[in-house]
Amino acid sequence: MERKRSNRGRWTSVATAVIWIGTTGGASGHEIKVLASQLLTAPGSRDTVYLSWGHIVPVDMPIDAETIKDYRLHTPSGSVNYLSTEGTSLHANVVTVDEEGLYTAEVIRHPSIYTLVIDETGHRHATGSKVEAAKLGGTVDYSARSHQFAKALLISGDAHEGSTKVLGHEFEIVPLDGPESWVAGSDLRVRVLFQGKPAARQDVFARYIGFKPDQAWCFAIPTDNDGIATIRVDRAGTWIIRAQKTLPAALEDRALFDLESYTASVALEVLP
């Protein structure tokens, strides 16, 4: 009986996510994610943290180091290791996982403006404000300033954390239960925060690495009034959870862009 309920809910969510591709998926353009070769490892081992840019996971396109504001690894004991970026690459960093517990890798991208333009080729994204895009021809549909934040949670040994840390990103997804609860077939609760406060009625999407098509998400659900979303993770593997928030630009900015777009993601390992 439990399996039947899980499958029905999953396929309903797939339909919702596929519809989302055609309606709002283009609003964010490409998005940044932070991942690791192994999100489940043992103390004393070496791991590789890297960045992913685009829609295909785990790897789509390389990233220009100039666009990265912060790239760090937080240890279970609270220390912070700054990760290096260079050129246009995946910015892979080999790290030694010394401690037992939960590591958090984070990346913050510099805010950037992109514009959706309609021309004879259809819709295309242009870098820069709607004033700059208009000079290149076509009709400006809308322009947005994009703020992007991403995390990856690395389990080292027996991680007994009751919940994950809040890093203080302007837009952030925080799992409410610790790694021992990230088990296939269970409900995974997350809270979405905007400027430190719960983001109510905020759409949250999830997918596991390997789900097809690449630009779809296999689960979609809104947060409740406390900013909490409950995701049924129906299989083991690496899952990515994503949320996006869009607000009108301030009046003084609307000559350059129309919207403020915030995107957050978190990658974690669901155990069998």
PDB file of C-alpha atoms in Angstrom:
ATOM      1  CA  MET A   1       0.000   0.000   0.000  1.00  0.00           C
ATOM      2  CA  GLU A   2       2.797   2.399   0.832  1.00  0.00           C
ATOM      3  CA  ARG A   3       4.484   1.792  -2.538  1.00  0.00           C
ATOM      4  CA  LYS A   4       1.246   2.589  -4.360  1.00  0.00           C
ATOM      5  CA  ARG A   5       0.859   5.897  -2.580  1.00  0.00           C
ATOM      6  CA  SER A   6       4.464   6.841  -3.265  1.00  0.00           C
ATOM      7  CA  ASN A   7       4.248   6.120  -6.994  1.00  0.00           C
ATOM      8  CA  ARG A   8       0.999   8.021  -7.440  1.00  0.00           C
ATOM      9  CA  GLY A   9       2.398  11.088  -5.715  1.00  0.00           C
ATOM     10  CA  ARG A  10       5.624  10.884  -7.668  1.00  0.00           C
ATOM     11  CA  TRP A  11       3.974  10.801 -11.098  1.00  0.00           C
ATOM     12  CA  THR A  12       1.629  13.652 -10.216  1.00  0.00           C
ATOM     13  CA  SER A  13       4.698  15.660  -9.283  1.00  0.00           C
ATOM     14  CA  VAL A  14       6.459  14.735 -12.528  1.00  0.00           C
ATOM     15  CA  ALA A  15       3.533  16.123 -14.530  1.00  0.00           C
ATOM     16  CA  THR A  16       3.656  19.353 -12.532  1.00  0.00           C
ATOM     17  CA  ALA A  17       7.399  19.686 -13.051  1.00  0.00           C
ATOM     18  CA  VAL A  18       7.201  19.094 -16.803  1.00  0.00           C
ATOM     19  CA  ILE A  19       4.530  21.798 -17.106  1.00  0.00           C
ATOM     20  CA  TRP A  20       6.854  24.091 -15.168  1.00  0.00           C
ATOM     21  CA  ILE A  21       9.508  23.789 -17.910  1.00  0.00           C
ATOM     22  CA  GLY A  22       7.263  25.448 -20.453  1.00  0.00           C
ATOM     23  CA  THR A  23       5.939  28.196 -18.206  1.00  0.00           C
ATOM     24  CA  THR A  24       8.671  29.556 -15.944  1.00  0.00           C
ATOM     25  CA  GLY A  25      11.756  27.437 -16.505  1.00  0.00           C
ATOM     26  CA  GLY A  26      13.368  29.991 -18.775  1.00  0.00           C
ATOM     27  CA  ALA A  27      13.134  32.749 -16.202  1.00  0.00           C
ATOM     28  CA  SER A  28      16.376  31.778 -14.518  1.00  0.00           C
ATOM     29  CA  GLY A  29      18.442  30.867 -17.568  1.00  0.00           C
ATOM     30  CA  HIS A  30      21.411  28.826 -16.416  1.00  0.00           C
ATOM     31  CA  GLU A  31      21.934  28.212 -12.718  1.00  0.00           C
ATOM     32  CA  ILE A  32      24.889  27.313 -10.548  1.00  0.00           C
ATOM     33  CA  LYS A  33      25.185  24.233  -8.345  1.00  0.00           C
ATOM     34  CA  VAL A  34      27.938  22.903  -6.114  1.00  0.00           C
ATOM     35  CA  LEU A  35      28.581  19.137  -6.051  1.00  0.00           C
ATOM     36  CA  ALA A  36      31.176  16.615  -4.908  1.00  0.00           C
ATOM     37  CA  SER A  37      32.537  13.396  -6.350  1.00  0.00           C
ATOM     38  CA  GLN A  38      31.306  11.653  -3.203  1.00  0.00           C
ATOM     39  CA  LEU A  39      28.607  13.109  -0.984  1.00  0.00           C
ATOM     40  CA  LEU A  40      28.966  10.058   1.260  1.00  0.00           C
ATOM     41  CA  THR A  41      32.516   9.386   2.435  1.00  0.00           C
ATOM     42  CA  ALA A  42      34.666   8.377   5.414  1.00  0.00           C
ATOM     43  CA  PRO A  43      36.871  10.467   7.712  1.00  0.00           C
ATOM     44  CA  GLY A  44      40.433  10.618   6.423  1.00  0.00           C
ATOM     45  CA  SER A  45      39.456  10.262   2.771  1.00  0.00           C
ATOM     46  CA  ARG A  46      39.948  12.714  -0.069  1.00  0.00           C
ATOM     47  CA  ASP A  47      37.072  14.154  -2.070  1.00  0.00           C
ATOM     48  CA  THR A  48      36.616  16.587  -4.967  1.00  0.00           C
ATOM     49  CA  VAL A  49      34.270  19.562  -4.723  1.00  0.00           C
ATOM     50  CA  TYR A  50      33.323  21.207  -8.026  1.00  0.00           C
ATOM     51  CA  LEU A  51      30.792  23.551  -9.614  1.00  0.00           C
ATOM     52  CA  SER A  52      28.085  22.811 -12.168  1.00  0.00           C
ATOM     53  CA  TRP A  53      26.576  25.424 -14.478  1.00  0.00           C
ATOM     54  CA  GLY A  54      23.521  24.962 -16.674  1.00  0.00           C
ATOM     55  CA  HIS A  55      20.664  22.457 -16.638  1.00  0.00           C
ATOM     56  CA  ILE A  56      22.355  19.075 -17.063  1.00  0.00           C
ATOM     57  CA  VAL A  57      23.672  17.449 -13.880  1.00  0.00           C
ATOM     58  CA  PRO A  58      26.201  16.600 -12.703  1.00  0.00           C
ATOM     59  CA  VAL A  59      28.204  18.478 -15.400  1.00  0.00           C
ATOM     60  CA  ASP A  60      26.967  20.800 -18.127  1.00  0.00           C
ATOM     61  CA  MET A  61      29.143  23.845 -18.881  1.00  0.00           C
ATOM     62  CA  PRO A  62      32.319  25.368 -17.366  1.00  0.00           C
ATOM     63  CA  ILE A  63      32.053  28.539 -15.283  1.00  0.00           C
ATOM     64  CA  ASP A  64      34.000  31.789 -15.507  1.00  0.00           C
ATOM     65  CA  ALA A  65      35.842  32.408 -12.220  1.00  0.00           C
ATOM     66  CA  GLU A  66      35.023  36.122 -12.522  1.00  0.00           C
ATOM     67  CA  THR A  67      31.352  35.323 -11.837  1.00  0.00           C
ATOM     68  CA  ILE A  68      32.029  33.596  -8.491  1.00  0.00           C
ATOM     69  CA  LYS A  69      31.771  35.685  -5.318  1.00  0.00           C
ATOM     70  CA  ASP A  70      32.270  33.057  -2.578  1.00  0.00           C
ATOM     71  CA  TYR A  71      33.288  29.379  -2.755  1.00  0.00           C
ATOM     72  CA  ARG A  72      33.895  27.695   0.609  1.00  0.00           C
ATOM     73  CA  LEU A  73      33.794  24.450   2.558  1.00  0.00           C
ATOM     74  CA  HIS A  74      32.442  24.437   6.125  1.00  0.00           C
ATOM     75  CA  THR A  75      33.664  21.620   8.379  1.00  0.00           C
ATOM     76  CA  PRO A  76      31.549  19.886  11.070  1.00  0.00           C
ATOM     77  CA  SER A  77      33.557  21.697  13.780  1.00  0.00           C
ATOM     78  CA  GLY A  78      32.788  25.103  12.254  1.00  0.00           C
ATOM     79  CA  SER A  79      36.005  26.061  10.474  1.00  0.00           C
ATOM     80  CA  VAL A  80      35.845  27.444   6.929  1.00  0.00           C
ATOM     81  CA  ASN A  81      38.155  26.510   4.060  1.00  0.00           C
ATOM     82  CA  TYR A  82      38.217  28.825   1.044  1.00  0.00           C
ATOM     83  CA  LEU A  83      38.152  26.963  -2.267  1.00  0.00           C
ATOM     84  CA  SER A  84      40.038  28.172  -5.326  1.00  0.00           C
ATOM     85  CA  THR A  85      38.693  29.321  -8.681  1.00  0.00           C
ATOM     86  CA  GLU A  86      40.702  29.836 -11.853  1.00  0.00           C
ATOM     87  CA  GLY A  87      39.844  30.589 -15.458  1.00  0.00           C
ATOM     88  CA  THR A  88      36.780  29.003 -17.046  1.00  0.00           C
ATOM     89  CA  SER A  89      36.413  25.516 -15.623  1.00  0.00           C
ATOM     90  CA  LEU A  90      34.543  23.332 -13.129  1.00  0.00           C
ATOM     91  CA  HIS A  91      36.751  24.785 -10.364  1.00  0.00           C
ATOM     92  CA  ALA A  92      37.454  21.358  -8.900  1.00  0.00           C
ATOM     93  CA  ASN A  93      39.128  21.363  -5.489  1.00  0.00           C
ATOM     94  CA  VAL A  94      40.534  18.210  -3.871  1.00  0.00           C
ATOM     95  CA  VAL A  95      39.786  18.331  -0.143  1.00  0.00           C
ATOM     96  CA  THR A  96      40.712  16.040   2.744  1.00  0.00           C
ATOM     97  CA  VAL A  97      37.726  15.020   4.831  1.00  0.00           C
ATOM     98  CA  ASP A  98      39.340  14.821   8.285  1.00  0.00           C
ATOM     99  CA  GLU A  99      36.328  15.063  10.557  1.00  0.00           C
ATOM    100  CA  GLU A 100      33.275  12.945  11.151  1.00  0.00           C
ATOM    101  CA  GLY A 101      29.978  14.727  10.622  1.00  0.00           C
ATOM    102  CA  LEU A 102      28.378  16.963   8.032  1.00  0.00           C
ATOM    103  CA  TYR A 103      30.426  19.192   5.709  1.00  0.00           C
ATOM    104  CA  THR A 104      28.780  21.996   3.719  1.00  0.00           C
ATOM    105  CA  ALA A 105      30.221  23.281   0.459  1.00  0.00           C
ATOM    106  CA  GLU A 106      28.752  26.590  -0.692  1.00  0.00           C
ATOM    107  CA  VAL A 107      28.958  28.892  -3.676  1.00  0.00           C
ATOM    108  CA  ILE A 108      27.546  32.379  -4.196  1.00  0.00           C
ATOM    109  CA  ARG A 109      27.529  33.939  -7.630  1.00  0.00           C
ATOM    110  CA  HIS A 110      27.912  37.670  -8.241  1.00  0.00           C
ATOM    111  CA  PRO A 111      24.548  39.207  -9.193  1.00  0.00           C
ATOM    112  CA  SER A 112      24.187  39.475 -12.959  1.00  0.00           C
ATOM    113  CA  ILE A 113      21.602  40.886 -15.345  1.00  0.00           C
ATOM    114  CA  TYR A 114      20.187  38.892 -18.245  1.00  0.00           C
ATOM    115  CA  THR A 115      17.498  39.819 -20.761  1.00  0.00           C
ATOM    116  CA  LEU A 116      15.082  37.638 -22.706  1.00  0.00           C
ATOM    117  CA  VAL A 117      14.883  38.845 -26.308  1.00  0.00           C
ATOM    118  CA  ILE A 118      12.465  37.818 -29.067  1.00  0.00           C
ATOM    119  CA  ASP A 119      13.802  37.898 -32.623  1.00  0.00           C
ATOM    120  CA  GLU A 120      13.546  35.938 -35.867  1.00  0.00           C
ATOM    121  CA  THR A 121      15.245  32.939 -34.225  1.00  0.00           C
ATOM    122  CA  GLY A 122      12.726  32.828 -31.346  1.00  0.00           C
ATOM    123  CA  HIS A 123      13.570  33.499 -27.702  1.00  0.00           C
ATOM    124  CA  ARG A 124      17.153  33.969 -26.595  1.00  0.00           C
ATOM    125  CA  HIS A 125      18.935  35.098 -23.442  1.00  0.00           C
ATOM    126  CA  ALA A 126      21.265  38.088 -23.727  1.00  0.00           C
ATOM    127  CA  THR A 127      23.815  39.120 -21.109  1.00  0.00           C
ATOM    128  CA  GLY A 128      23.283  42.622 -19.802  1.00  0.00           C
ATOM    129  CA  SER A 129      20.429  45.032 -19.167  1.00  0.00           C
ATOM    130  CA  LYS A 130      17.424  45.554 -21.432  1.00  0.00           C
ATOM    131  CA  VAL A 131      19.022  48.814 -22.614  1.00  0.00           C
ATOM    132  CA  GLU A 132      22.125  46.920 -23.773  1.00  0.00           C
ATOM    133  CA  ALA A 133      20.077  44.063 -25.248  1.00  0.00           C
ATOM    134  CA  ALA A 134      17.885  46.443 -27.266  1.00  0.00           C
ATOM    135  CA  LYS A 135      20.977  47.746 -29.080  1.00  0.00           C
ATOM    136  CA  LEU A 136      21.598  44.239 -30.461  1.00  0.00           C
ATOM    137  CA  GLY A 137      18.189  44.007 -32.154  1.00  0.00           C
ATOM    138  CA  GLY A 138      15.018  42.110 -31.412  1.00  0.00           C
ATOM    139  CA  THR A 139      12.252  42.885 -28.948  1.00  0.00           C
ATOM    140  CA  VAL A 140      12.944  42.810 -25.232  1.00  0.00           C
ATOM    141  CA  ASP A 141      10.517  40.520 -23.403  1.00  0.00           C
ATOM    142  CA  TYR A 142      11.823  41.131 -19.896  1.00  0.00           C
ATOM    143  CA  SER A 143      15.081  41.615 -18.024  1.00  0.00           C
ATOM    144  CA  ALA A 144      16.100  40.306 -14.590  1.00  0.00           C
ATOM    145  CA  ARG A 145      18.934  40.631 -12.111  1.00  0.00           C
ATOM    146  CA  SER A 146      19.877  37.130 -10.995  1.00  0.00           C
ATOM    147  CA  HIS A 147      21.086  36.195  -7.483  1.00  0.00           C
ATOM    148  CA  GLN A 148      22.244  32.579  -7.162  1.00  0.00           C
ATOM    149  CA  PHE A 149      23.211  30.499  -4.132  1.00  0.00           C
ATOM    150  CA  ALA A 150      24.022  26.791  -3.898  1.00  0.00           C
ATOM    151  CA  LYS A 151      25.118  24.235  -1.293  1.00  0.00           C
ATOM    152  CA  ALA A 152      26.196  20.586  -1.186  1.00  0.00           C
ATOM    153  CA  LEU A 153      26.025  18.525   2.009  1.00  0.00           C
ATOM    154  CA  LEU A 154      28.795  15.927   2.453  1.00  0.00           C
ATOM    155  CA  ILE A 155      28.231  13.120   4.959  1.00  0.00           C
ATOM    156  CA  SER A 156      31.474  11.937   6.583  1.00  0.00           C
ATOM    157  CA  GLY A 157      31.150   8.771   8.630  1.00  0.00           C
ATOM    158  CA  ASP A 158      28.323   8.712  11.167  1.00  0.00           C
ATOM    159  CA  ALA A 159      26.780  12.171  10.944  1.00  0.00           C
ATOM    160  CA  HIS A 160      24.356  12.621  13.841  1.00  0.00           C
ATOM    161  CA  GLU A 161      23.384  16.250  13.281  1.00  0.00           C
ATOM    162  CA  GLY A 162      19.738  16.832  14.115  1.00  0.00           C
ATOM    163  CA  SER A 163      19.481  19.471  11.387  1.00  0.00           C
ATOM    164  CA  THR A 164      21.730  21.361   8.988  1.00  0.00           C
ATOM    165  CA  LYS A 165      23.280  24.776   9.524  1.00  0.00           C
ATOM    166  CA  VAL A 166      21.842  28.025   8.198  1.00  0.00           C
ATOM    167  CA  LEU A 167      24.617  29.823   6.319  1.00  0.00           C
ATOM    168  CA  GLY A 168      22.764  33.127   6.024  1.00  0.00           C
ATOM    169  CA  HIS A 169      22.402  33.303   2.249  1.00  0.00           C
ATOM    170  CA  GLU A 170      19.848  35.868   1.112  1.00  0.00           C
ATOM    171  CA  PHE A 171      17.876  32.941  -0.345  1.00  0.00           C
ATOM    172  CA  GLU A 172      18.534  29.512   1.169  1.00  0.00           C
ATOM    173  CA  ILE A 173      17.184  25.957   1.422  1.00  0.00           C
ATOM    174  CA  VAL A 174      17.776  24.264   4.793  1.00  0.00           C
ATOM    175  CA  PRO A 175      16.990  20.568   5.453  1.00  0.00           C
ATOM    176  CA  LEU A 176      15.182  20.374   8.804  1.00  0.00           C
ATOM    177  CA  ASP A 177      16.269  16.830   9.644  1.00  0.00           C
ATOM    178  CA  GLY A 178      19.784  15.415   9.791  1.00  0.00           C
ATOM    179  CA  PRO A 179      21.444  12.899   7.443  1.00  0.00           C
ATOM    180  CA  GLU A 180      20.070   9.882   9.300  1.00  0.00           C
ATOM    181  CA  SER A 181      16.624  10.851   7.947  1.00  0.00           C
ATOM    182  CA  TRP A 182      17.722  11.091   4.292  1.00  0.00           C
ATOM    183  CA  VAL A 183      16.580   7.593   3.386  1.00  0.00           C
ATOM    184  CA  ALA A 184      14.942   6.323   0.186  1.00  0.00           C
ATOM    185  CA  GLY A 185      11.157   6.116   0.479  1.00  0.00           C
ATOM    186  CA  SER A 186      10.998   8.716   3.250  1.00  0.00           C
ATOM    187  CA  ASP A 187       9.808  12.323   3.439  1.00  0.00           C
ATOM    188  CA  LEU A 188      12.581  14.917   3.476  1.00  0.00           C
ATOM    189  CA  ARG A 189      11.596  18.250   5.025  1.00  0.00           C
ATOM    190  CA  VAL A 190      13.262  21.504   4.002  1.00  0.00           C
ATOM    191  CA  ARG A 191      12.657  25.121   4.928  1.00  0.00           C
ATOM    192  CA  VAL A 192      13.120  27.911   2.379  1.00  0.00           C
ATOM    193  CA  LEU A 193      14.394  31.201   3.795  1.00  0.00           C
ATOM    194  CA  PHE A 194      14.389  34.604   2.135  1.00  0.00           C
ATOM    195  CA  GLN A 195      16.417  37.258   3.932  1.00  0.00           C
ATOM    196  CA  GLY A 196      16.412  35.014   6.992  1.00  0.00           C
ATOM    197  CA  LYS A 197      12.634  34.570   7.177  1.00  0.00           C
ATOM    198  CA  PRO A 198      10.454  31.625   6.065  1.00  0.00           C
ATOM    199  CA  ALA A 199       9.359  31.950   2.434  1.00  0.00           C
ATOM    200  CA  ALA A 200       5.698  30.908   2.403  1.00  0.00           C
ATOM    201  CA  ARG A 201       3.978  29.503  -0.713  1.00  0.00           C
ATOM    202  CA  GLN A 202       7.292  29.180  -2.520  1.00  0.00           C
ATOM    203  CA  ASP A 203       7.562  26.492  -5.211  1.00  0.00           C
ATOM    204  CA  VAL A 204      10.241  23.887  -4.481  1.00  0.00           C
ATOM    205  CA  PHE A 205      11.521  21.375  -7.072  1.00  0.00           C
ATOM    206  CA  ALA A 206      13.624  18.241  -6.680  1.00  0.00           C
ATOM    207  CA  ARG A 207      15.326  15.716  -8.950  1.00  0.00           C
ATOM    208  CA  TYR A 208      17.808  12.906  -8.622  1.00  0.00           C
ATOM    209  CA  ILE A 209      20.877  12.753 -10.820  1.00  0.00           C
ATOM    210  CA  GLY A 210      19.957  10.560 -13.763  1.00  0.00           C
ATOM    211  CA  PHE A 211      16.335  11.713 -14.111  1.00  0.00           C
ATOM    212  CA  LYS A 212      15.320  12.560 -17.678  1.00  0.00           C
ATOM    213  CA  PRO A 213      14.636  14.874 -19.452  1.00  0.00           C
ATOM    214  CA  ASP A 214      17.534  17.025 -18.286  1.00  0.00           C
ATOM    215  CA  GLN A 215      15.542  20.237 -17.873  1.00  0.00           C
ATOM    216  CA  ALA A 216      12.702  18.666 -15.861  1.00  0.00           C
ATOM    217  CA  TRP A 217      12.272  18.022 -12.148  1.00  0.00           C
ATOM    218  CA  CYS A 218      10.617  14.875 -10.821  1.00  0.00           C
ATOM    219  CA  PHE A 219       9.006  16.486  -7.767  1.00  0.00           C
ATOM    220  CA  ALA A 220       7.324  19.857  -7.228  1.00  0.00           C
ATOM    221  CA  ILE A 221       5.539  21.213  -4.162  1.00  0.00           C
ATOM    222  CA  PRO A 222       4.917  24.642  -2.588  1.00  0.00           C
ATOM    223  CA  THR A 223       6.121  25.549   0.879  1.00  0.00           C
ATOM    224  CA  ASP A 224       3.532  26.019   3.620  1.00  0.00           C
ATOM    225  CA  ASN A 225       3.025  29.174   5.687  1.00  0.00           C
ATOM    226  CA  ASP A 226       6.195  28.354   7.674  1.00  0.00           C
ATOM    227  CA  GLY A 227       8.301  28.009   4.536  1.00  0.00           C
ATOM    228  CA  ILE A 228       8.442  24.201   4.856  1.00  0.00           C
ATOM    229  CA  ALA A 229       8.196  21.749   1.949  1.00  0.00           C
ATOM    230  CA  THR A 230       8.043  17.972   2.324  1.00  0.00           C
ATOM    231  CA  ILE A 231       9.690  16.018  -0.500  1.00  0.00           C
ATOM    232  CA  ARG A 232       9.215  12.290  -1.044  1.00  0.00           C
ATOM    233  CA  VAL A 233      12.674  10.988  -2.004  1.00  0.00           C
ATOM    234  CA  ASP A 234      11.688   7.659  -3.532  1.00  0.00           C
ATOM    235  CA  ARG A 235      15.144   6.295  -4.362  1.00  0.00           C
ATOM    236  CA  ALA A 236      18.747   6.350  -3.193  1.00  0.00           C
ATOM    237  CA  GLY A 237      21.316   8.593  -4.893  1.00  0.00           C
ATOM    238  CA  THR A 238      22.262  12.251  -5.213  1.00  0.00           C
ATOM    239  CA  TRP A 239      19.279  14.595  -5.109  1.00  0.00           C
ATOM    240  CA  ILE A 240      19.195  18.293  -5.937  1.00  0.00           C
ATOM    241  CA  ILE A 241      16.528  20.509  -4.399  1.00  0.00           C
ATOM    242  CA  ARG A 242      15.866  23.902  -5.938  1.00  0.00           C
ATOM    243  CA  ALA A 243      13.751  26.979  -5.225  1.00  0.00           C
ATOM    244  CA  GLN A 244      13.300  30.246  -7.100  1.00  0.00           C
ATOM    245  CA  LYS A 245      11.776  33.538  -6.019  1.00  0.00           C
ATOM    246  CA  THR A 246      10.992  36.458  -8.315  1.00  0.00           C
ATOM    247  CA  LEU A 247      10.160  40.013  -7.220  1.00  0.00           C
ATOM    248  CA  PRO A 248       9.552  43.247  -9.137  1.00  0.00           C
ATOM    249  CA  ALA A 249      12.662  45.401  -9.424  1.00  0.00           C
ATOM    250  CA  ALA A 250      12.850  48.605  -7.430  1.00  0.00           C
ATOM    251  CA  LEU A 251      11.429  51.590  -9.296  1.00  0.00           C
ATOM    252  CA  GLU A 252      14.855  53.176  -9.673  1.00  0.00           C
ATOM    253  CA  ASP A 253      16.194  50.019 -11.380  1.00  0.00           C
ATOM    254  CA  ARG A 254      13.402  49.378 -13.866  1.00  0.00           C
ATOM    255  CA  ALA A 255      15.095  51.287 -16.679  1.00  0.00           C
ATOM    256  CA  LEU A 256      17.715  48.493 -16.636  1.00  0.00           C
ATOM    257  CA  PHE A 257      15.777  45.395 -15.526  1.00  0.00           C
ATOM    258  CA  ASP A 258      12.243  44.433 -14.528  1.00  0.00           C
ATOM    259  CA  LEU A 259      12.723  41.649 -11.988  1.00  0.00           C
ATOM    260  CA  GLU A 260      14.902  40.457  -9.116  1.00  0.00           C
ATOM    261  CA  SER A 261      15.359  36.687  -9.463  1.00  0.00           C
ATOM    262  CA  TYR A 262      16.664  34.554  -6.581  1.00  0.00           C
ATOM    263  CA  THR A 263      17.683  30.913  -7.019  1.00  0.00           C
ATOM    264  CA  ALA A 264      18.884  28.487  -4.343  1.00  0.00           C
ATOM    265  CA  SER A 265      19.779  24.811  -4.493  1.00  0.00           C
ATOM    266  CA  VAL A 266      21.108  22.116  -2.191  1.00  0.00           C
ATOM    267  CA  ALA A 267      22.613  18.760  -3.191  1.00  0.00           C
ATOM    268  CA  LEU A 268      22.559  15.836  -0.773  1.00  0.00           C
ATOM    269  CA  GLU A 269      22.831  12.050  -0.738  1.00  0.00           C
ATOM    270  CA  VAL A 270      19.747   9.926  -0.076  1.00  0.00           C
ATOM    271  CA  LEU A 271      20.712   6.598   1.489  1.00  0.00           C
ATOM    272  CA  PRO A 272      19.192   3.183   0.573  1.00  0.00           C
TER     273      PRO A 272
END
